[in-house]
Amino acid sequence: MEKQQKGRVIITSARNIMALEIARSLGSKGIEIIAADCISFTMLAYSKYVSHHEEYTNYEENEQQFLDDLEKIVKKHKPDDGRPFLLIPVFRETMIISKNAERFLPHIKVAVPPFRAIEKVHPKDNLFKTASRQEVNIPETYLPEKESDLEEITANHPFPLITKPYAGTGGTGIHKVRF
């Protein structure tokens, strides 16, 4: 019986705790992990499960260079023995990689949904709109566009209220508003 080949995975945003958990989970099963980020000092750079750490350009500074760098990393680490090869974007790079997935598909499988699907739930205001169209029961949500919208909301709802930005993660920008 032929032994099943273990795969190789590239994980982006190597400084992120989510990336660390993915690396631990896959690495503990014998899957080879390549970590990548726009900074060199990351959690994954020191993980026992990571065989290589690569650096790419910050996509916020130069999106095209980020894509070029990531493609070079993918080509550099592409296995020549036919084993599975997967790119797992973590955190904010996911949107850009999803939008440009075809660029990577000749070399690697990309673990992201189609960009059109992501757009339906990101940023958060799109999630609200999609859920509303589908008649999904969600917490009462408002998307104020002008100051008079805020006045109407605050006049008709008890305090405290919670505000959060339409984009962001990890609780960044969430405020409890008291009157």
Tab-separated table of C-alpha atoms in Angstrom:
chain	number	residue	atom	x	y	z
A	1	MET	CA	0.000	0.000	0.000
A	2	GLU	CA	1.370	3.395	-1.041
A	3	LYS	CA	1.911	5.907	1.770
A	4	GLN	CA	-0.185	9.078	1.342
A	5	GLN	CA	1.937	12.140	0.625
A	6	LYS	CA	1.792	14.998	3.103
A	7	GLY	CA	1.158	18.414	1.662
A	8	ARG	CA	2.897	21.762	1.752
A	9	VAL	CA	1.058	24.920	2.792
A	10	ILE	CA	1.869	28.629	2.567
A	11	ILE	CA	0.184	30.668	5.309
A	12	THR	CA	0.034	34.460	5.013
A	13	SER	CA	-0.109	37.042	7.824
A	14	ALA	CA	2.373	35.015	9.868
A	15	ARG	CA	2.229	37.488	12.770
A	16	ASN	CA	-1.422	36.697	13.379
A	17	ILE	CA	-2.635	34.332	16.113
A	18	MET	CA	-5.018	32.736	13.574
A	19	ALA	CA	-2.036	31.878	11.368
A	20	LEU	CA	-0.277	30.329	14.366
A	21	GLU	CA	-3.255	28.092	15.113
A	22	ILE	CA	-3.487	26.991	11.473
A	23	ALA	CA	0.242	26.195	11.476
A	24	ARG	CA	-0.039	24.198	14.712
A	25	SER	CA	-3.022	22.235	13.488
A	26	LEU	CA	-1.568	21.342	10.089
A	27	GLY	CA	2.056	21.052	11.196
A	28	SER	CA	1.157	18.590	13.959
A	29	LYS	CA	-0.248	16.336	11.214
A	30	GLY	CA	3.022	16.399	9.299
A	31	ILE	CA	2.098	19.005	6.716
A	32	GLU	CA	4.998	21.260	5.773
A	33	ILE	CA	4.384	24.911	6.613
A	34	ILE	CA	5.821	27.960	4.839
A	35	ALA	CA	5.047	31.206	6.681
A	36	ALA	CA	4.838	34.573	4.935
A	37	ASP	CA	4.265	38.154	6.024
A	38	CYS	CA	5.304	41.708	5.214
A	39	ILE	CA	7.442	41.783	8.378
A	40	SER	CA	10.208	39.428	9.423
A	41	PHE	CA	9.510	39.283	13.157
A	42	THR	CA	6.409	37.062	13.381
A	43	MET	CA	5.098	34.339	15.646
A	44	LEU	CA	5.410	31.791	12.870
A	45	ALA	CA	9.057	32.650	12.247
A	46	TYR	CA	9.769	30.886	15.543
A	47	SER	CA	7.261	28.047	15.323
A	48	LYS	CA	8.624	24.503	15.372
A	49	TYR	CA	6.106	23.652	12.653
A	50	VAL	CA	7.417	26.170	10.120
A	51	SER	CA	10.173	25.117	7.713
A	52	HIS	CA	10.631	28.494	5.972
A	53	HIS	CA	9.661	32.109	6.564
A	54	GLU	CA	9.254	34.464	3.610
A	55	GLU	CA	8.667	38.193	3.361
A	56	TYR	CA	6.450	40.017	0.887
A	57	THR	CA	5.641	43.688	0.321
A	58	ASN	CA	2.862	45.140	2.444
A	59	TYR	CA	-0.237	45.104	0.226
A	60	GLU	CA	-1.382	48.425	1.740
A	61	GLU	CA	1.772	50.081	0.388
A	62	ASN	CA	1.903	48.398	-3.024
A	63	GLU	CA	-0.749	45.845	-3.928
A	64	GLN	CA	0.833	44.864	-7.247
A	65	GLN	CA	4.239	44.273	-5.644
A	66	PHE	CA	2.559	42.214	-2.900
A	67	LEU	CA	1.011	39.979	-5.571
A	68	ASP	CA	4.317	39.732	-7.459
A	69	ASP	CA	6.192	38.834	-4.261
A	70	LEU	CA	3.622	36.242	-3.237
A	71	GLU	CA	3.701	34.655	-6.688
A	72	LYS	CA	7.513	34.370	-6.434
A	73	ILE	CA	7.177	32.727	-3.014
A	74	VAL	CA	4.615	30.274	-4.397
A	75	LYS	CA	6.834	29.368	-7.360
A	76	LYS	CA	9.923	29.043	-5.138
A	77	HIS	CA	8.228	26.547	-2.809
A	78	LYS	CA	6.140	24.603	-5.337
A	79	PRO	CA	6.786	20.911	-4.679
A	80	ASP	CA	8.280	18.972	-7.563
A	81	ASP	CA	7.027	15.654	-6.207
A	82	GLY	CA	3.295	16.135	-6.877
A	83	ARG	CA	2.184	16.452	-3.264
A	84	PRO	CA	-0.714	18.784	-2.448
A	85	PHE	CA	0.202	22.473	-2.306
A	86	LEU	CA	-2.147	25.020	-0.745
A	87	LEU	CA	-2.145	28.783	-0.125
A	88	ILE	CA	-4.054	29.775	3.013
A	89	PRO	CA	-4.553	33.523	3.208
A	90	VAL	CA	-5.160	34.788	6.718
A	91	PHE	CA	-6.635	38.099	7.694
A	92	ARG	CA	-6.736	41.096	5.362
A	93	GLU	CA	-4.751	39.589	2.464
A	94	THR	CA	-7.676	37.241	1.840
A	95	MET	CA	-9.651	39.795	-0.181
A	96	ILE	CA	-6.763	40.625	-2.515
A	97	ILE	CA	-5.767	36.999	-2.981
A	98	SER	CA	-9.365	35.991	-3.668
A	99	LYS	CA	-9.723	38.790	-6.227
A	100	ASN	CA	-6.528	37.548	-7.936
A	101	ALA	CA	-6.854	33.792	-7.346
A	102	GLU	CA	-6.534	32.895	-11.054
A	103	ARG	CA	-3.010	34.240	-10.991
A	104	PHE	CA	-1.965	31.592	-8.472
A	105	LEU	CA	-4.037	28.624	-9.637
A	106	PRO	CA	-1.493	27.314	-12.180
A	107	HIS	CA	0.919	26.782	-9.267
A	108	ILE	CA	-1.090	26.257	-6.089
A	109	LYS	CA	-4.616	25.671	-4.794
A	110	VAL	CA	-5.996	28.738	-3.051
A	111	ALA	CA	-8.138	28.258	0.069
A	112	VAL	CA	-10.530	31.164	-0.421
A	113	PRO	CA	-14.103	31.491	-1.613
A	114	PRO	CA	-14.768	33.370	-4.852
A	115	PHE	CA	-14.383	37.135	-4.487
A	116	ARG	CA	-18.061	37.683	-5.400
A	117	ALA	CA	-19.059	35.597	-2.372
A	118	ILE	CA	-16.762	37.507	-0.023
A	119	GLU	CA	-18.156	40.836	-1.246
A	120	LYS	CA	-21.597	39.767	-0.024
A	121	VAL	CA	-20.400	39.654	3.597
A	122	HIS	CA	-17.459	42.058	3.726
A	123	PRO	CA	-17.284	44.733	4.903
A	124	LYS	CA	-19.843	44.463	7.695
A	125	ASP	CA	-22.396	46.732	6.038
A	126	ASN	CA	-22.520	44.266	3.130
A	127	LEU	CA	-23.170	41.429	5.590
A	128	PHE	CA	-26.099	43.390	7.007
A	129	LYS	CA	-27.505	44.074	3.525
A	130	THR	CA	-27.111	40.443	2.427
A	131	ALA	CA	-28.697	39.112	5.624
A	132	SER	CA	-31.596	41.562	5.276
A	133	ARG	CA	-32.238	40.533	1.656
A	134	GLN	CA	-32.258	36.886	2.745
A	135	GLU	CA	-34.555	37.713	5.688
A	136	VAL	CA	-32.054	36.333	8.197
A	137	ASN	CA	-32.851	37.182	11.813
A	138	ILE	CA	-30.000	39.473	12.936
A	139	PRO	CA	-29.588	42.039	15.715
A	140	GLU	CA	-31.155	45.408	15.056
A	141	THR	CA	-28.651	47.227	12.856
A	142	TYR	CA	-28.525	50.709	11.385
A	143	LEU	CA	-26.313	52.257	8.739
A	144	PRO	CA	-26.540	55.989	9.386
A	145	GLU	CA	-25.431	58.173	6.511
A	146	LYS	CA	-25.906	61.624	8.011
A	147	GLU	CA	-26.171	63.282	11.400
A	148	SER	CA	-29.981	63.384	11.297
A	149	ASP	CA	-29.968	59.568	10.995
A	150	LEU	CA	-28.006	59.386	14.252
A	151	GLU	CA	-30.435	61.765	15.963
A	152	GLU	CA	-33.382	59.571	14.938
A	153	ILE	CA	-31.658	56.370	16.117
A	154	THR	CA	-30.684	57.817	19.497
A	155	ALA	CA	-34.147	59.317	20.026
A	156	ASN	CA	-35.860	55.960	19.529
A	157	HIS	CA	-33.524	53.513	21.313
A	158	PRO	CA	-32.457	53.124	24.932
A	159	PHE	CA	-28.839	53.733	25.902
A	160	PRO	CA	-26.228	52.405	25.986
A	161	LEU	CA	-25.855	51.736	22.270
A	162	ILE	CA	-22.972	49.949	20.571
A	163	THR	CA	-21.292	51.449	17.525
A	164	LYS	CA	-18.817	49.687	15.325
A	165	PRO	CA	-17.091	50.595	12.096
A	166	TYR	CA	-18.180	48.867	8.911
A	167	ALA	CA	-14.624	47.521	8.502
A	168	GLY	CA	-12.151	46.249	11.070
A	169	THR	CA	-11.594	43.201	13.214
A	170	GLY	CA	-10.854	42.157	16.748
A	171	GLY	CA	-13.062	44.759	18.392
A	172	THR	CA	-11.149	47.695	16.913
A	173	GLY	CA	-13.327	50.780	16.790
A	174	ILE	CA	-16.228	49.398	18.829
A	175	HIS	CA	-17.658	51.919	21.298
A	176	LYS	CA	-20.350	51.825	23.928
A	177	VAL	CA	-22.287	55.080	23.637
A	178	ARG	CA	-23.913	56.406	26.773
A	179	PHE	CA	-26.176	59.412	27.060
